[in-house]
């Protein structure tokens, strides 16, 4: 099973584009953090950065309501892509392709309380055939 659940903050303004066939796609980085104690008893913070991709309706929601610092719940799966760079070296990147998203944080982040209510439930990406 390939399932990822993340709770974190958006690192920079999402990049939302439209493909040549009119499909919306959004990409952004999401920071997740955890605290732990090292052997000496010192508290350490560990932050991980994840690249998140959302398609279609979820991308449209990201375009309207998600900004740098937004707190999000993301559910999806890992995808690894391979490409060749300009120096003819193989490169790989792993990203989370989100199928659900929940806007978290203060209600004041949303333009109206109705928007907060509309998106209080997890949004699901339609199943691809």
Coordinates of N, CA and C in Angstrom, one line a residue:
X1 N 0.9 -1.2 0.0 CA 0.0 0.0 0.0 C 0.9 1.2 0.0
X2 N 0.6 2.2 -0.8 CA 1.3 3.4 -0.9 C 0.5 4.6 -0.5
X3 N 0.6 5.0 0.8 CA -0.3 6.0 1.4 C 0.6 6.9 2.2
X4 N 0.4 8.2 2.1 CA 1.1 9.2 2.8 C 0.1 10.2 3.5
X5 N 0.3 10.5 4.7 CA -0.5 11.5 5.4 C 0.4 12.5 6.0
X6 N 0.2 13.8 5.7 CA 1.1 14.9 6.2 C 0.2 15.9 6.8
X7 N 0.8 16.6 7.8 CA 0.2 17.7 8.5 C 1.3 18.7 8.6
X8 N 1.2 19.8 7.8 CA 2.3 20.8 7.8 C 1.9 22.2 7.3
X9 N 2.9 23.0 7.1 CA 2.7 24.3 6.6 C 3.4 24.5 5.2
X10 N 2.7 25.3 4.4 CA 3.1 25.6 3.1 C 4.3 26.5 3.1
X11 N 5.4 26.1 2.4 CA 6.7 26.9 2.5 C 6.7 28.1 1.6
X12 N 6.1 28.1 0.5 CA 6.0 29.3 -0.3 C 4.7 29.3 -1.2
X13 N 4.4 30.4 -1.8 CA 3.2 30.5 -2.6 C 3.2 29.4 -3.6
X14 N 2.0 28.6 -3.6 CA 1.9 27.5 -4.6 C 2.0 28.0 -6.0
X15 N 2.6 27.1 -6.8 CA 2.7 27.3 -8.3 C 1.5 26.6 -8.9
X16 N 0.6 27.3 -9.5 CA -0.6 26.7 -10.1 C -0.6 27.0 -11.6
X17 N -0.7 26.0 -12.4 CA -0.6 26.1 -13.8 C -1.7 25.3 -14.5
X18 N -2.0 25.6 -15.7 CA -3.0 24.8 -16.5 C -2.2 24.1 -17.6
X19 N -2.5 22.8 -17.8 CA -1.9 22.1 -18.9 C -2.5 22.5 -20.2
X20 N -1.9 22.0 -21.3 CA -2.4 22.4 -22.6 C -3.8 21.9 -22.9
X21 N -4.3 20.9 -22.1 CA -5.6 20.4 -22.3 C -6.6 21.0 -21.3
X22 N -6.1 22.0 -20.5 CA -7.0 22.7 -19.6 C -7.1 22.1 -18.2
X23 N -6.2 21.2 -17.8 CA -6.2 20.6 -16.5 C -5.4 21.4 -15.6
X24 N -5.9 21.8 -14.4 CA -5.2 22.5 -13.4 C -4.2 21.6 -12.6
X25 N -3.0 22.1 -12.3 CA -2.1 21.4 -11.5 C -1.4 22.4 -10.6
X26 N -1.3 22.0 -9.3 CA -0.7 22.9 -8.3 C 0.5 22.2 -7.7
X27 N 1.6 22.9 -7.4 CA 2.8 22.3 -6.7 C 3.2 23.3 -5.7
X28 N 3.6 22.7 -4.5 CA 4.2 23.5 -3.5 C 5.0 22.6 -2.5
X29 N 5.7 23.3 -1.7 CA 6.4 22.5 -0.6 C 5.7 22.6 0.7
X30 N 5.7 21.5 1.4 CA 5.1 21.5 2.7 C 6.1 21.1 3.7
X31 N 6.2 21.8 4.8 CA 7.1 21.5 5.9 C 6.4 20.8 7.0
X32 N 7.0 19.7 7.4 CA 6.5 18.9 8.6 C 7.6 19.0 9.6
X33 N 7.2 19.0 10.9 CA 8.2 19.1 12.0 C 7.9 18.1 13.1
X34 N 8.9 17.7 13.7 CA 8.8 16.8 14.9 C 9.9 17.1 15.8
X35 N 9.6 17.0 17.1 CA 10.5 17.2 18.2 C 10.9 15.9 18.8
X36 N 12.2 15.8 19.2 CA 12.6 14.6 19.9 C 13.8 15.0 20.9
X37 N 14.0 14.1 21.8 CA 15.2 14.3 22.7 C 16.3 13.5 22.3
X38 N 17.5 14.1 22.2 CA 18.7 13.4 21.9 C 19.2 12.6 23.1
X39 N 20.3 11.9 23.0 CA 20.8 11.1 24.1 C 21.2 12.0 25.3
X40 N 21.6 13.2 25.1 CA 22.0 14.1 26.1 C 20.8 14.8 26.8
X41 N 19.6 14.5 26.3 CA 18.4 15.1 26.9 C 18.0 16.4 26.3
X42 N 18.7 16.9 25.3 CA 18.3 18.1 24.6 C 17.2 17.9 23.6
X43 N 16.3 18.9 23.6 CA 15.2 18.8 22.7 C 15.6 19.3 21.3
X44 N 15.4 18.5 20.3 CA 15.8 18.8 18.9 C 14.5 18.9 18.0
X45 N 14.5 19.8 17.1 CA 13.5 19.9 16.1 C 14.0 19.4 14.8
X46 N 13.2 18.6 14.1 CA 13.5 18.1 12.8 C 12.4 18.5 11.8
X47 N 12.8 19.3 10.8 CA 11.9 19.7 9.8 C 12.2 19.0 8.5
X48 N 11.2 18.4 7.9 CA 11.3 17.8 6.6 C 10.5 18.6 5.6
X49 N 11.0 18.7 4.3 CA 10.3 19.4 3.3 C 9.8 18.4 2.2
X50 N 8.6 18.5 1.9 CA 7.9 17.6 0.9 C 7.4 18.4 -0.3
X51 N 7.6 17.9 -1.5 CA 6.9 18.5 -2.6 C 5.6 17.8 -2.8
X52 N 4.5 18.6 -2.9 CA 3.2 18.1 -3.0 C 2.6 18.6 -4.4
X53 N 1.9 17.7 -5.1 CA 1.3 18.0 -6.3 C -0.2 17.6 -6.2
X54 N -1.0 18.6 -6.7 CA -2.5 18.4 -6.7 C -3.0 18.7 -8.1
X55 N -4.1 17.9 -8.5 CA -4.6 18.0 -9.8 C -6.1 18.5 -9.7
X56 N -6.5 19.0 -10.8 CA -7.9 19.4 -11.1 C -8.6 20.3 -10.0
X57 N -9.7 19.8 -9.4 CA -10.4 20.6 -8.5 C -9.6 21.0 -7.2
X58 N -8.7 20.1 -6.8 CA -7.9 20.4 -5.6 C -6.9 21.5 -6.0
X59 N -6.4 21.5 -7.2 CA -5.5 22.5 -7.7 C -6.2 23.9 -7.7
X60 N -7.5 23.9 -8.1 CA -8.3 25.1 -8.1 C -8.5 25.7 -6.7
X61 N -8.7 24.8 -5.7 CA -8.8 25.2 -4.4 C -7.5 25.8 -3.8
X62 N -6.4 25.1 -4.2 CA -5.1 25.7 -3.8 C -4.9 27.0 -4.3
X63 N -5.3 27.2 -5.6 CA -5.1 28.5 -6.3 C -5.8 29.6 -5.6
X64 N -7.0 29.3 -5.0 CA -7.9 30.4 -4.4 C -7.6 30.6 -2.9
X65 N -7.2 29.5 -2.2 CA -7.2 29.6 -0.7 C -5.9 29.3 0.0
X66 N -4.9 28.7 -0.7 CA -3.7 28.3 -0.1 C -2.6 29.3 -0.4
X67 N -1.9 29.7 0.7 CA -0.8 30.6 0.5 C 0.4 30.2 1.4
X68 N 1.5 30.9 1.3 CA 2.6 30.6 2.2 C 2.2 30.7 3.6
X69 N 2.5 29.6 4.4 CA 2.2 29.6 5.8 C 0.9 28.8 6.1
X70 N 0.1 28.6 5.1 CA -1.2 27.9 5.3 C -0.9 26.5 5.9
X71 N -1.7 26.1 6.9 CA -1.6 24.8 7.5 C -2.6 23.9 6.8
X72 N -2.0 22.7 6.3 CA -2.8 21.8 5.6 C -2.7 20.3 6.1
X73 N -3.7 19.6 5.9 CA -3.7 18.1 6.0 C -3.7 17.6 4.6
X74 N -2.7 16.8 4.3 CA -2.6 16.2 2.9 C -2.6 14.7 3.0
X75 N -3.3 14.1 2.1 CA -3.3 12.6 2.0 C -3.1 12.2 0.6
X76 N -2.3 11.3 0.3 CA -2.0 10.9 -1.1 C -1.0 9.7 -1.1
X77 N -0.2 9.7 -2.2 CA 0.7 8.6 -2.4 C 2.0 9.2 -2.9
X78 N 3.1 8.4 -2.7 CA 4.4 8.8 -3.2 C 4.6 8.4 -4.7
X79 N 5.2 9.3 -5.4 CA 5.6 9.1 -6.8 C 7.0 9.5 -7.0
X80 N 7.8 8.7 -7.7 CA 9.1 9.0 -8.0 C 9.3 9.2 -9.5
X81 N 9.8 10.3 -9.9 CA 10.0 10.6 -11.3 C 11.5 10.6 -11.6
X82 N 11.9 10.2 -12.8 CA 13.2 10.2 -13.3 C 13.4 11.1 -14.5
X83 N 14.5 11.9 -14.6 CA 14.7 12.7 -15.8 C 16.2 12.8 -16.0
X84 N 16.6 13.3 -17.1 CA 18.1 13.5 -17.4 C 18.3 15.0 -17.4
X85 N 19.3 15.4 -16.6 CA 19.6 16.9 -16.6 C 20.4 17.3 -17.7
X86 N 20.8 18.6 -17.7 CA 21.5 19.2 -18.9 C 22.9 18.6 -19.0
X87 N 23.5 18.0 -17.9 CA 24.8 17.4 -18.0 C 24.7 15.9 -18.3
X88 N 23.5 15.5 -18.8 CA 23.2 14.1 -19.1 C 23.3 13.1 -17.9
X89 N 23.0 13.6 -16.7 CA 23.0 12.8 -15.5 C 21.5 12.4 -15.2
X90 N 21.3 11.2 -14.8 CA 20.0 10.8 -14.3 C 19.7 11.4 -13.0
X91 N 18.5 12.0 -12.9 CA 18.1 12.6 -11.6 C 16.7 12.0 -11.3
X92 N 16.4 12.0 -9.9 CA 15.2 11.5 -9.4 C 14.6 12.5 -8.5
X93 N 13.3 12.5 -8.4 CA 12.6 13.3 -7.4 C 11.4 12.5 -6.9
X94 N 11.1 12.6 -5.6 CA 10.0 12.0 -5.1 C 9.0 13.0 -4.6
X95 N 7.8 12.9 -4.9 CA 6.8 13.9 -4.5 C 5.5 13.2 -4.0
X96 N 4.7 13.9 -3.3 CA 3.4 13.4 -2.9 C 2.3 13.9 -3.8
X97 N 1.6 12.9 -4.4 CA 0.5 13.3 -5.3 C -0.7 13.2 -4.4
X98 N -1.3 14.3 -4.0 CA -2.4 14.4 -3.1 C -3.7 14.0 -3.7
X99 N -4.5 13.2 -3.0 CA -5.8 12.9 -3.4 C -6.9 13.5 -2.4
X100 N -6.4 13.9 -1.2 CA -7.3 14.6 -0.3 C -6.5 15.8 0.3
X101 N -7.3 16.8 0.7 CA -6.7 18.0 1.3 C -7.7 18.6 2.2
X102 N -7.2 19.1 3.4 CA -8.1 19.7 4.3 C -7.4 21.0 4.8
X103 N -8.0 22.1 4.6 CA -7.5 23.4 5.1 C -7.6 23.5 6.6
X104 N -6.5 23.8 7.3 CA -6.5 23.9 8.7 C -6.2 25.3 9.1
X105 N -6.0 25.5 10.4 CA -5.6 26.8 10.9 C -6.8 27.6 11.2
X106 N -6.5 28.9 11.4 CA -7.5 29.9 11.8 C -8.6 30.1 10.7
X107 N -9.8 30.3 11.1 CA -10.8 30.6 10.1 C -10.6 31.9 9.4
X108 N -9.8 32.8 10.1 CA -9.5 34.1 9.5 C -8.7 34.0 8.3
X109 N -8.0 32.8 8.1 CA -7.2 32.6 6.9 C -8.1 32.6 5.6
X110 N -9.3 32.1 5.8 CA -10.2 32.0 4.6 C -10.9 33.4 4.4
X111 N -11.3 33.7 3.2 CA -11.9 34.9 2.9 C -13.3 35.1 3.6
X112 N -14.0 34.0 3.9 CA -15.3 34.1 4.6 C -15.5 32.9 5.4
X113 N -16.4 32.9 6.4 CA -16.6 31.8 7.2 C -17.3 30.7 6.3
X114 N -18.0 31.1 5.3 CA -18.6 30.1 4.4 C -17.6 29.2 3.7
X115 N -16.5 29.9 3.3 CA -15.4 29.1 2.7 C -14.9 28.1 3.6
X116 N -14.6 28.5 4.9 CA -14.1 27.6 5.9 C -15.1 26.5 6.1
X117 N -16.4 26.7 6.1 CA -17.3 25.7 6.3 C -17.4 24.7 5.1
X118 N -17.3 25.3 3.9 CA -17.3 24.5 2.6 C -16.2 23.5 2.6
X119 N -15.0 23.9 3.1 CA -13.8 23.1 3.0 C -13.4 22.5 4.3
X120 N -14.3 22.4 5.3 CA -14.0 21.8 6.6 C -13.9 20.3 6.5
X121 N -14.5 19.7 5.5 CA -14.4 18.3 5.3 C -13.3 18.0 4.3
X122 N -12.6 16.8 4.4 CA -11.6 16.5 3.4 C -12.1 16.5 2.0
X123 N -11.4 17.1 1.1 CA -11.7 17.1 -0.3 C -11.0 15.9 -1.0
X124 N -11.7 15.2 -1.8 CA -11.1 14.1 -2.5 C -11.0 14.3 -4.0
X125 N -9.9 13.9 -4.5 CA -9.6 13.9 -5.9 C -10.5 12.8 -6.6
X126 N -11.1 13.1 -7.7 CA -11.9 12.1 -8.4 C -10.9 11.0 -8.8
X127 N -11.4 9.7 -8.8 CA -10.6 8.6 -9.2 C -10.3 8.7 -10.7
X128 N -9.1 8.4 -11.1 CA -8.7 8.5 -12.5 C -8.9 7.1 -13.1
X129 N -9.3 7.1 -14.3 CA -9.6 5.8 -15.0 C -8.5 5.5 -16.0

